[in-house]
Tab-separated table of C-alpha atoms in Angstrom:
chain	number	residue	atom	x	y	z
Q	1	MET	CA	-90.329	48.506	34.147
Q	2	THR	CA	-88.534	49.486	30.959
Q	3	ARG	CA	-86.605	46.831	29.311
Q	4	HIS	CA	-83.417	47.793	27.719
Q	5	LEU	CA	-82.789	45.563	24.712
Q	6	SER	CA	-79.501	44.163	23.462
Q	7	SER	CA	-77.845	45.998	19.978
Q	8	LEU	CA	-75.897	42.660	19.934
Q	9	GLN	CA	-78.522	40.142	20.123
Q	10	PHE	CA	-80.944	42.074	18.398
Q	11	MET	CA	-79.063	42.333	15.224
Q	12	SER	CA	-77.420	39.106	15.738
Q	13	THR	CA	-80.458	37.285	16.178
Q	14	PHE	CA	-82.345	38.536	13.169
Q	15	SER	CA	-79.550	38.281	10.650
Q	16	THR	CA	-79.684	34.560	11.381
Q	17	LYS	CA	-83.399	34.165	11.611
Q	18	LEU	CA	-83.341	36.115	7.995
Q	19	GLU	CA	-80.614	34.644	6.379
Q	20	LYS	CA	-82.207	31.406	7.263
Q	21	ALA	CA	-85.622	32.143	5.863
Q	22	LEU	CA	-84.560	33.246	2.865
Q	23	ASN	CA	-82.133	30.518	2.520
Q	24	ASN	CA	-85.413	28.295	2.840
Q	25	LEU	CA	-87.033	30.029	0.193
Q	26	SER	CA	-84.144	29.907	-1.989
Q	27	LEU	CA	-83.604	26.046	-1.983
Q	28	ALA	CA	-87.277	25.829	-2.474
Q	29	GLN	CA	-87.241	28.039	-5.859
Q	30	TYR	CA	-83.470	26.378	-6.982
Q	31	PRO	CA	-83.316	23.198	-5.001
Q	32	PRO	CA	-79.567	21.972	-4.348
Q	33	ASP	CA	-79.573	19.258	-7.085
Q	34	ALA	CA	-81.834	21.407	-9.475
Q	35	VAL	CA	-79.958	22.264	-12.836
Q	36	ARG	CA	-81.135	26.044	-13.798
Q	37	THR	CA	-81.378	26.246	-17.559
Q	38	MET	CA	-83.382	28.941	-19.847
Q	39	ARG	CA	-87.030	29.147	-21.612
Q	40	LYS	CA	-86.738	28.527	-25.323
Q	41	PHE	CA	-87.445	31.061	-27.811
Q	42	THR	CA	-90.175	31.825	-30.467
Q	43	SER	CA	-89.070	32.234	-34.385
Q	44	THR	CA	-90.653	35.824	-33.571
Q	45	GLU	CA	-88.108	36.291	-30.809
Q	46	VAL	CA	-85.672	34.941	-32.429
Q	47	ALA	CA	-85.693	36.784	-35.582
Q	48	ALA	CA	-86.108	40.065	-33.550
Q	49	LEU	CA	-82.881	39.147	-31.553
Q	50	LEU	CA	-80.991	38.521	-34.782
Q	51	GLY	CA	-81.940	41.375	-36.715
Q	52	VAL	CA	-83.881	39.543	-39.697
Q	53	THR	CA	-87.506	38.518	-40.429
Q	54	GLU	CA	-89.213	36.049	-39.365
Q	55	ALA	CA	-89.475	34.540	-42.464
Q	56	TYR	CA	-86.154	34.556	-43.072
Q	57	ILE	CA	-85.452	32.343	-40.062
Q	58	ARG	CA	-88.311	29.690	-41.124
Q	59	GLN	CA	-86.690	29.589	-44.976
Q	60	VAL	CA	-83.456	28.487	-43.093
Q	61	SER	CA	-85.224	25.862	-40.913
Q	62	LEU	CA	-87.250	24.707	-43.999
Q	63	LYS	CA	-84.172	24.413	-45.788
Q	64	GLY	CA	-82.837	22.075	-42.977
Q	65	GLN	CA	-79.802	24.767	-42.454
Q	66	GLY	CA	-78.998	25.813	-38.868
Q	67	PRO	CA	-80.033	24.053	-35.672
Q	68	GLU	CA	-83.271	21.556	-35.961
Q	69	PRO	CA	-85.860	23.826	-33.523
Q	70	GLU	CA	-88.358	22.172	-31.249
Q	71	THR	CA	-91.833	22.114	-33.562
Q	72	THR	CA	-95.129	22.093	-30.823
Q	73	ALA	CA	-98.390	20.021	-32.059
Q	74	THR	CA	-99.497	23.776	-33.400
Q	75	GLY	CA	-96.296	24.021	-35.493
Q	76	LYS	CA	-94.872	26.584	-33.485
Q	77	ARG	CA	-90.847	26.792	-33.328
Q	78	LEU	CA	-88.856	26.855	-30.464
Q	79	TYR	CA	-85.017	27.259	-29.980
Q	80	SER	CA	-83.196	26.714	-27.113
Q	81	VAL	CA	-80.563	29.719	-26.474
Q	82	GLU	CA	-77.892	27.695	-27.443
Q	83	GLN	CA	-79.516	26.986	-30.698
Q	84	VAL	CA	-79.970	30.985	-30.999
Q	85	LEU	CA	-76.150	31.358	-30.901
Q	86	ASP	CA	-75.967	28.570	-33.415
Q	87	LEU	CA	-78.271	30.209	-35.906
Q	88	ARG	CA	-76.726	33.410	-35.426
Q	89	MET	CA	-73.135	31.496	-36.265
Q	90	HIS	CA	-74.305	30.086	-39.143
Q	91	LEU	CA	-76.061	33.268	-41.050
Q	92	ALA	CA	-72.506	35.230	-40.151
Q	93	GLU	CA	-70.756	32.602	-41.949
Q	94	LYS	CA	-73.207	33.460	-45.017
Q	95	ALA	CA	-72.399	37.215	-44.268
Q	96	ARG	CA	-76.592	37.481	-44.537
Q	97	LYS	CA	-75.968	41.175	-42.716
Q	98	LYS	CA	-73.260	43.208	-41.181
Q	99	TRP	CA	-71.977	42.375	-37.175
Q	100	ILE	CA	-74.853	39.456	-37.142
Q	101	ASN	CA	-72.239	38.137	-35.233
Q	102	PRO	CA	-71.318	40.962	-32.743
Q	103	ARG	CA	-68.551	40.389	-30.597
Q	104	ARG	CA	-65.515	42.317	-30.867
Q	105	VAL	CA	-62.621	42.216	-33.393
Q	106	LYS	CA	-59.168	42.960	-33.259
Q	107	GLY	CA	-58.496	46.923	-32.478
Q	108	GLU	CA	-61.829	47.060	-30.086
Q	109	ASP	CA	-61.150	47.244	-26.450
Q	110	CYS	CA	-63.527	45.381	-24.132
Q	111	GLN	CA	-66.281	47.637	-23.030
Q	112	ILE	CA	-65.982	47.588	-18.732
Q	113	ILE	CA	-69.348	49.726	-17.827
Q	114	ALA	CA	-70.216	50.745	-14.133
Q	115	ILE	CA	-73.821	51.361	-13.917
Q	116	THR	CA	-73.475	53.373	-10.438
Q	117	ASN	CA	-75.634	56.138	-7.885
Q	118	PHE	CA	-75.718	57.512	-4.754
Q	119	LYS	CA	-79.288	56.261	-4.414
Q	120	GLY	CA	-80.451	52.662	-3.516
Q	121	GLY	CA	-83.664	51.929	-5.070
Q	122	SER	CA	-82.721	53.180	-8.175
Q	123	SER	CA	-82.557	49.781	-9.741
Q	124	LYS	CA	-79.072	49.619	-10.536
Q	125	THR	CA	-78.856	45.759	-10.269
Q	126	ALA	CA	-82.298	44.988	-12.828
Q	127	THR	CA	-80.394	47.346	-14.970
Q	128	THR	CA	-77.378	45.275	-15.120
Q	129	ILE	CA	-79.530	41.969	-15.033
Q	130	HIS	CA	-81.487	43.164	-18.019
Q	131	LEU	CA	-78.645	44.504	-20.267
Q	132	GLY	CA	-76.379	41.793	-19.677
Q	133	HIS	CA	-79.519	39.064	-20.450
Q	134	TRP	CA	-80.144	40.987	-23.467
Q	135	LEU	CA	-76.523	41.533	-24.466
Q	136	ALA	CA	-75.699	37.545	-23.946
Q	137	LEU	CA	-78.952	37.127	-26.594
Q	138	ARG	CA	-77.734	39.520	-29.221
Q	139	GLY	CA	-74.706	37.407	-29.220
Q	140	TYR	CA	-72.090	39.206	-26.983
Q	141	ARG	CA	-69.799	37.422	-24.545
Q	142	VAL	CA	-70.930	39.347	-21.288
Q	143	LEU	CA	-69.148	39.390	-17.640
Q	144	ALA	CA	-71.273	41.184	-14.997
Q	145	VAL	CA	-69.463	41.935	-11.556
Q	146	ASP	CA	-71.421	42.379	-8.206
Q	147	MET	CA	-69.673	45.224	-6.810
Q	148	ASP	CA	-72.047	45.493	-3.952
Q	149	PRO	CA	-71.741	43.590	-1.001
Q	150	GLN	CA	-75.720	43.647	-0.890
Q	151	ALA	CA	-74.584	41.199	-3.739
Q	152	SER	CA	-78.611	41.499	-5.123
Q	153	LEU	CA	-77.064	40.537	-8.072
Q	154	THR	CA	-75.365	37.094	-7.074
Q	155	SER	CA	-78.571	36.333	-5.335
Q	156	LEU	CA	-80.612	36.752	-8.341
Q	157	GLN	CA	-78.323	34.104	-9.877
Q	158	GLY	CA	-80.175	31.489	-7.987
Q	159	ALA	CA	-78.066	28.500	-6.776
Q	160	LEU	CA	-74.662	28.893	-8.603
Q	161	PRO	CA	-72.996	25.455	-8.235
Q	162	GLY	CA	-69.843	25.366	-5.657
Q	163	PHE	CA	-70.511	28.805	-4.861
Q	164	ASP	CA	-70.242	29.854	-1.184
Q	165	TYR	CA	-68.976	33.658	-0.489
Q	166	ARG	CA	-68.241	32.263	3.367
Q	167	GLU	CA	-65.309	30.517	1.398
Q	168	GLY	CA	-63.945	33.664	-0.816
Q	169	ASP	CA	-65.502	32.839	-3.787
Q	170	THR	CA	-66.135	36.718	-4.434
Q	171	LEU	CA	-64.552	39.652	-6.377
Q	172	TYR	CA	-62.416	40.574	-2.965
Q	173	SER	CA	-60.362	37.085	-3.201
Q	174	ALA	CA	-58.908	39.047	-6.789
Q	175	ILE	CA	-58.654	42.850	-5.418
Q	176	ARG	CA	-57.328	42.191	-2.256
Q	177	PHE	CA	-53.802	43.031	-1.409
Q	178	ASP	CA	-52.067	39.838	0.471
Q	179	ASP	CA	-52.345	36.936	-1.590
Q	180	PRO	CA	-55.209	37.151	-4.305
Q	181	VAL	CA	-56.101	34.533	-6.156
Q	182	PRO	CA	-56.183	34.399	-10.250
Q	183	THR	CA	-59.371	36.076	-11.453
Q	184	GLU	CA	-60.571	33.263	-13.452
Q	185	LYS	CA	-60.938	30.991	-10.366
Q	186	ILE	CA	-63.590	33.182	-9.243
Q	187	VAL	CA	-65.840	33.396	-12.506
Q	188	HIS	CA	-68.900	31.458	-12.860
Q	189	GLN	CA	-70.576	30.496	-16.068
Q	190	THR	CA	-74.093	30.899	-15.859
Q	191	HIS	CA	-77.743	28.799	-17.303
Q	192	ILE	CA	-77.294	31.559	-20.262
Q	193	ILE	CA	-74.655	30.810	-22.843
Q	194	GLY	CA	-72.597	34.179	-23.032
Q	195	PHE	CA	-73.661	35.294	-19.613
Q	196	ASP	CA	-70.744	34.772	-16.789
Q	197	VAL	CA	-70.442	36.207	-13.285
Q	198	ILE	CA	-68.196	37.426	-10.163
Q	199	CYS	CA	-70.490	37.241	-7.454
Q	200	ALA	CA	-70.321	39.681	-3.963
Q	201	GLY	CA	-70.469	38.765	-0.510
Q	202	LEU	CA	-70.162	40.845	2.370
Q	203	GLU	CA	-66.440	40.501	2.895
Q	204	LEU	CA	-66.179	42.532	0.008
Q	205	THR	CA	-66.556	45.360	2.914
Q	206	GLU	CA	-62.769	44.226	3.563
Q	207	PHE	CA	-61.568	46.169	0.919
Q	208	GLU	CA	-62.499	49.637	2.650
Q	209	THR	CA	-60.002	49.039	5.360
Q	210	ALA	CA	-57.762	47.457	3.388
Q	211	VAL	CA	-56.936	50.421	1.530
Q	212	THR	CA	-56.775	52.852	4.267
Q	213	LEU	CA	-54.156	50.685	5.677
Q	214	GLU	CA	-51.999	50.081	2.529
Q	215	MET	CA	-52.462	54.467	2.062
Q	216	ARG	CA	-51.286	54.245	5.700
Q	217	LYS	CA	-48.725	51.771	4.505
Q	218	ASN	CA	-47.375	52.971	0.660
Q	219	GLY	CA	-49.687	56.270	0.383
Q	220	GLY	CA	-50.017	56.513	-3.555
Q	221	THR	CA	-53.651	56.028	-5.396
Q	222	SER	CA	-52.369	52.416	-6.406
Q	223	PHE	CA	-55.428	50.919	-4.900
Q	224	LEU	CA	-57.564	52.594	-7.873
Q	225	LEU	CA	-56.083	49.721	-10.144
Q	226	ARG	CA	-57.095	46.306	-8.056
Q	227	VAL	CA	-60.122	46.091	-10.319
Q	228	SER	CA	-59.055	47.091	-13.665
Q	229	GLN	CA	-55.777	45.055	-12.752
Q	230	ALA	CA	-58.289	41.732	-11.870
Q	231	LEU	CA	-60.166	42.380	-15.128
Q	232	GLU	CA	-57.775	42.214	-16.973
Q	233	GLN	CA	-56.239	39.287	-16.561
Q	234	ILE	CA	-59.606	37.572	-18.317
Q	235	VAL	CA	-60.822	40.616	-20.510
Q	236	ASP	CA	-59.850	39.018	-23.683
Q	237	ARG	CA	-62.436	36.281	-22.942
Q	238	TYR	CA	-65.720	38.845	-23.092
Q	239	ASP	CA	-66.734	41.857	-25.188
Q	240	ILE	CA	-68.481	43.874	-22.344
Q	241	VAL	CA	-68.223	44.062	-18.381
Q	242	LEU	CA	-70.710	44.975	-16.103
Q	243	LEU	CA	-70.303	46.557	-12.967
Q	244	ASP	CA	-73.060	46.338	-10.633
Q	245	CYS	CA	-71.748	49.362	-8.135
Q	246	ALA	CA	-73.047	49.363	-4.340
Q	247	PRO	CA	-75.229	52.796	-3.709
Q	248	SER	CA	-72.139	54.343	-2.578
Q	249	LEU	CA	-69.075	56.269	-3.452
Q	250	ASN	CA	-66.725	54.295	-1.324
Q	251	PHE	CA	-63.024	52.961	-2.615
Q	252	LEU	CA	-64.384	50.080	-4.608
Q	253	THR	CA	-67.075	52.199	-6.511
Q	254	LEU	CA	-64.055	54.458	-7.321
Q	255	SER	CA	-61.970	51.928	-8.534
Q	256	SER	CA	-64.972	50.998	-10.746
Q	257	LEU	CA	-65.307	54.003	-11.788
Q	258	THR	CA	-61.327	53.961	-12.775
Q	259	ALA	CA	-61.352	51.104	-14.506
Q	260	ALA	CA	-64.740	51.736	-16.691
Q	261	THR	CA	-64.984	52.450	-20.199
Q	262	GLY	CA	-68.369	53.803	-19.774
Q	263	VAL	CA	-70.694	54.816	-16.907
Q	264	LEU	CA	-74.460	54.484	-16.785
Q	265	ILE	CA	-76.293	56.072	-14.008
Q	266	PRO	CA	-80.031	54.926	-13.442
Q	267	VAL	CA	-82.027	57.335	-12.019
Q	268	PRO	CA	-85.703	57.433	-11.445
Q	269	ALA	CA	-88.359	60.357	-12.007
Q	270	HIS	CA	-88.775	61.763	-8.665
Q	271	MET	CA	-87.284	64.544	-6.748
Q	272	LEU	CA	-85.440	63.242	-3.645
Q	273	ASP	CA	-83.383	60.540	-6.329
Q	274	VAL	CA	-82.915	63.628	-8.714
Q	275	ASP	CA	-81.355	65.687	-5.891
Q	276	SER	CA	-79.318	62.920	-4.343
Q	277	THR	CA	-78.155	62.196	-7.955
Q	278	GLY	CA	-76.703	65.628	-8.128
Q	279	LYS	CA	-74.905	65.243	-4.273
Q	280	PHE	CA	-73.380	61.893	-5.840
Q	281	LEU	CA	-71.954	63.932	-8.854
Q	282	GLU	CA	-70.927	66.663	-6.851
Q	283	LEU	CA	-69.517	64.535	-4.362
Q	284	ALA	CA	-67.639	62.061	-7.176
Q	285	ALA	CA	-65.969	65.479	-9.119
Q	286	SER	CA	-64.533	66.171	-6.230
Q	287	TYR	CA	-62.796	62.916	-5.975
Q	288	MET	CA	-61.883	63.080	-9.765
Q	289	GLN	CA	-60.565	66.225	-9.276
Q	290	ILE	CA	-58.402	64.894	-6.397
Q	291	LEU	CA	-57.286	61.762	-9.235
Q	292	ASP	CA	-56.443	63.697	-11.849
Q	293	GLU	CA	-54.189	65.666	-10.334
Q	294	ALA	CA	-52.557	62.344	-9.342
Q	295	GLY	CA	-52.491	61.053	-12.580
Q	296	ALA	CA	-55.428	58.611	-12.066
Q	297	GLY	CA	-58.057	60.514	-13.475
Q	298	ALA	CA	-60.333	58.105	-15.436
Q	299	ARG	CA	-61.260	58.511	-19.054
Q	300	TRP	CA	-65.027	57.244	-20.652
Q	301	ASP	CA	-66.060	56.688	-23.805
Q	302	PHE	CA	-69.376	57.698	-22.659
Q	303	ALA	CA	-71.050	58.777	-19.583
Q	304	LYS	CA	-74.892	58.461	-19.920
Q	305	PHE	CA	-78.178	59.006	-17.243
Q	306	LEU	CA	-81.390	56.381	-17.581
Q	307	ILE	CA	-84.349	57.245	-16.342
Q	308	THR	CA	-85.838	54.096	-14.592
Q	309	LYS	CA	-89.134	53.203	-12.699
Q	310	PHE	CA	-91.152	55.657	-15.180
Q	311	GLU	CA	-94.769	56.252	-15.063
Q	312	ALA	CA	-95.416	58.623	-17.876
Q	313	ASN	CA	-99.123	59.430	-16.788
Q	314	ASP	CA	-97.579	60.514	-13.784
Q	315	HIS	CA	-97.244	64.359	-13.544
Q	316	PRO	CA	-95.105	65.173	-10.869
Q	317	GLN	CA	-92.304	62.331	-13.119
Q	318	ALA	CA	-93.036	63.363	-16.298
Q	319	ASN	CA	-92.452	67.547	-14.947
Q	320	MET	CA	-89.191	65.504	-13.572
Q	321	GLN	CA	-88.069	64.410	-16.772
Q	322	ALA	CA	-88.357	67.491	-19.017
Q	323	LEU	CA	-86.317	69.034	-16.052
Q	324	MET	CA	-83.595	66.010	-16.704
Q	325	ARG	CA	-83.566	66.340	-20.262
Q	326	GLN	CA	-83.303	69.836	-20.267
Q	327	VAL	CA	-80.451	69.949	-17.670
Q	328	PHE	CA	-78.691	66.283	-18.903
Q	329	GLY	CA	-79.356	67.313	-22.876
Q	330	GLU	CA	-78.208	64.455	-25.034
Q	331	ASP	CA	-76.480	62.878	-21.812
Q	332	LEU	CA	-79.913	61.196	-20.895
Q	333	LEU	CA	-80.922	58.433	-22.731
Q	334	LEU	CA	-84.046	59.126	-25.038
Q	335	ASN	CA	-85.110	56.065	-23.865
Q	336	SER	CA	-86.897	55.213	-20.437
Q	337	VAL	CA	-87.744	52.200	-18.393
Q	338	SER	CA	-91.480	52.192	-17.328
Q	339	LYS	CA	-92.150	51.162	-14.211
Q	340	SER	CA	-93.909	47.590	-14.044
Q	341	THR	CA	-94.954	45.070	-11.893
Q	342	ALA	CA	-93.977	42.448	-14.272
Q	343	VAL	CA	-90.091	43.346	-13.602
Q	344	ALA	CA	-91.099	43.459	-10.224
Q	345	ASP	CA	-92.693	39.831	-10.343
Q	346	ALA	CA	-89.491	38.279	-12.625
Q	347	LEU	CA	-87.033	39.330	-9.875
Q	348	THR	CA	-88.933	38.083	-7.372
Q	349	TRP	CA	-88.532	34.796	-9.066
Q	350	LYS	CA	-84.931	35.886	-8.920
Q	351	GLN	CA	-85.337	36.011	-12.826
Q	352	SER	CA	-84.884	38.999	-15.712
Q	353	LEU	CA	-87.782	39.316	-18.087
Q	354	TYR	CA	-85.720	37.682	-20.868
Q	355	GLU	CA	-85.851	34.221	-18.381
Q	356	VAL	CA	-89.786	34.564	-18.066
Q	357	GLN	CA	-92.418	32.794	-20.114
Q	358	ARG	CA	-95.331	35.550	-21.008
Q	359	SER	CA	-97.509	33.186	-20.300
Q	360	ARG	CA	-96.907	33.127	-16.520
Q	361	PHE	CA	-98.284	36.773	-16.256
Q	362	SER	CA	-102.106	36.996	-15.412
Q	363	ALA	CA	-101.909	40.368	-17.461
Q	364	PRO	CA	-99.402	39.585	-20.281
Q	365	LYS	CA	-100.102	43.079	-21.359
Q	366	THR	CA	-98.163	44.379	-18.751
Q	367	TYR	CA	-95.066	41.969	-20.023
Q	368	ASP	CA	-95.374	43.338	-23.183
Q	369	ARG	CA	-95.119	46.790	-22.317
Q	370	ALA	CA	-92.317	45.942	-19.470
Q	371	ILE	CA	-90.314	44.648	-21.902
Q	372	GLU	CA	-90.575	46.800	-24.920
Q	373	SER	CA	-89.675	49.598	-22.313
Q	374	ILE	CA	-86.740	47.692	-21.573
Q	375	ASN	CA	-85.586	46.338	-24.893
Q	376	ALA	CA	-85.687	50.047	-26.217
Q	377	ALA	CA	-83.185	51.430	-23.527
Q	378	ASN	CA	-80.847	48.111	-23.928
Q	379	ALA	CA	-80.369	48.817	-28.077
Q	380	GLU	CA	-79.625	52.351	-27.190
Q	381	ILE	CA	-77.356	51.360	-24.453
Q	382	GLU	CA	-75.836	48.627	-27.067
Q	383	SER	CA	-75.713	51.606	-29.968
Q	384	LEU	CA	-72.737	53.550	-27.647
Q	385	ILE	CA	-71.026	50.563	-27.446
Q	386	THR	CA	-70.615	49.910	-31.087
Q	387	MET	CA	-70.491	53.715	-31.570
Q	388	ALA	CA	-67.070	53.150	-29.178
Q	389	TRP	CA	-65.792	50.770	-31.260
Q	390	ARG	CA	-66.468	52.908	-34.429
Q	391	ARG	CA	-68.201	50.591	-36.201
Q	392	GLU	CA	-69.638	51.877	-39.479
Q	393	GLN	CA	-73.689	50.167	-38.922
């Protein structure tokens, strides 16, 4: 006899079981009383972050200038992330290198970058977390905003003190139409100085319903300003805001694109991903035309495509990369992010590659290739930001 399965029972049972299992796993990695800390950086890594030579870093240390690093038994100098920032500011005072303190100055607007695409699995969140950590380590003040109800970016932060999405501690609380909270109340500092987050949760889906009701009541396109208005309250604190969008072109994504000064579209070099991106662009263009006609169109300093999960030795991917280069031209970033088990492992540990010690990987060269790839892409994106600020290098 056929047994009919209750859809409600199936969904609710396994959502509860899965949430409990993942929560237990998260607690095992980061217990409630655990304090998450950032690893320390060698003088070689610090020199690369600051754009100076390792010999110069050593000279500064020997002269007793700047922060005092930890010295290991083998003589290796290790700097905390706070010390890297202190050293950056110390060198900036000495004016040794232009823009060694990269924070924006008067006349430079905060760059708000939307990382978006239709296709799930295109590495939007991985791109956001690695770009955000890179920029923070480079000395910028960065805010990452999780715009996706699935909350992957939020999950990567581990156990944030005081955060509970069930208590309304998400972006939705600041962009809802009825009784929004001040945006500063939902900003969380992380264990990386200069890198803050606004988290997401399932309640973000309520924005879609709220917008529909608002449009029926008042009409117009004012809903598009909810995200930019929320960010405007705190934008003076940051140099760069990264918006990790959901894999859909919903009202929240449209609001993000309206708030953005720049757009980054991660695309794996696979036929289905590129095809999906084409449909995303087609649909987005139709929406943007409507918004332009309503006087609510977006204007960006840049919009670029980034190839992710790339395997150079895979011929179909190499051919697709060539096609994308032909179609997108200079709007495709020169650097691609390589597919790597190192990235997958780091994200499993709820960390970016910048957080993980190289020695933790069984194949350190895999880490080296991955971090080199990510660094190159991030540096290219950083140059787009400084170009938008019209800085002379």
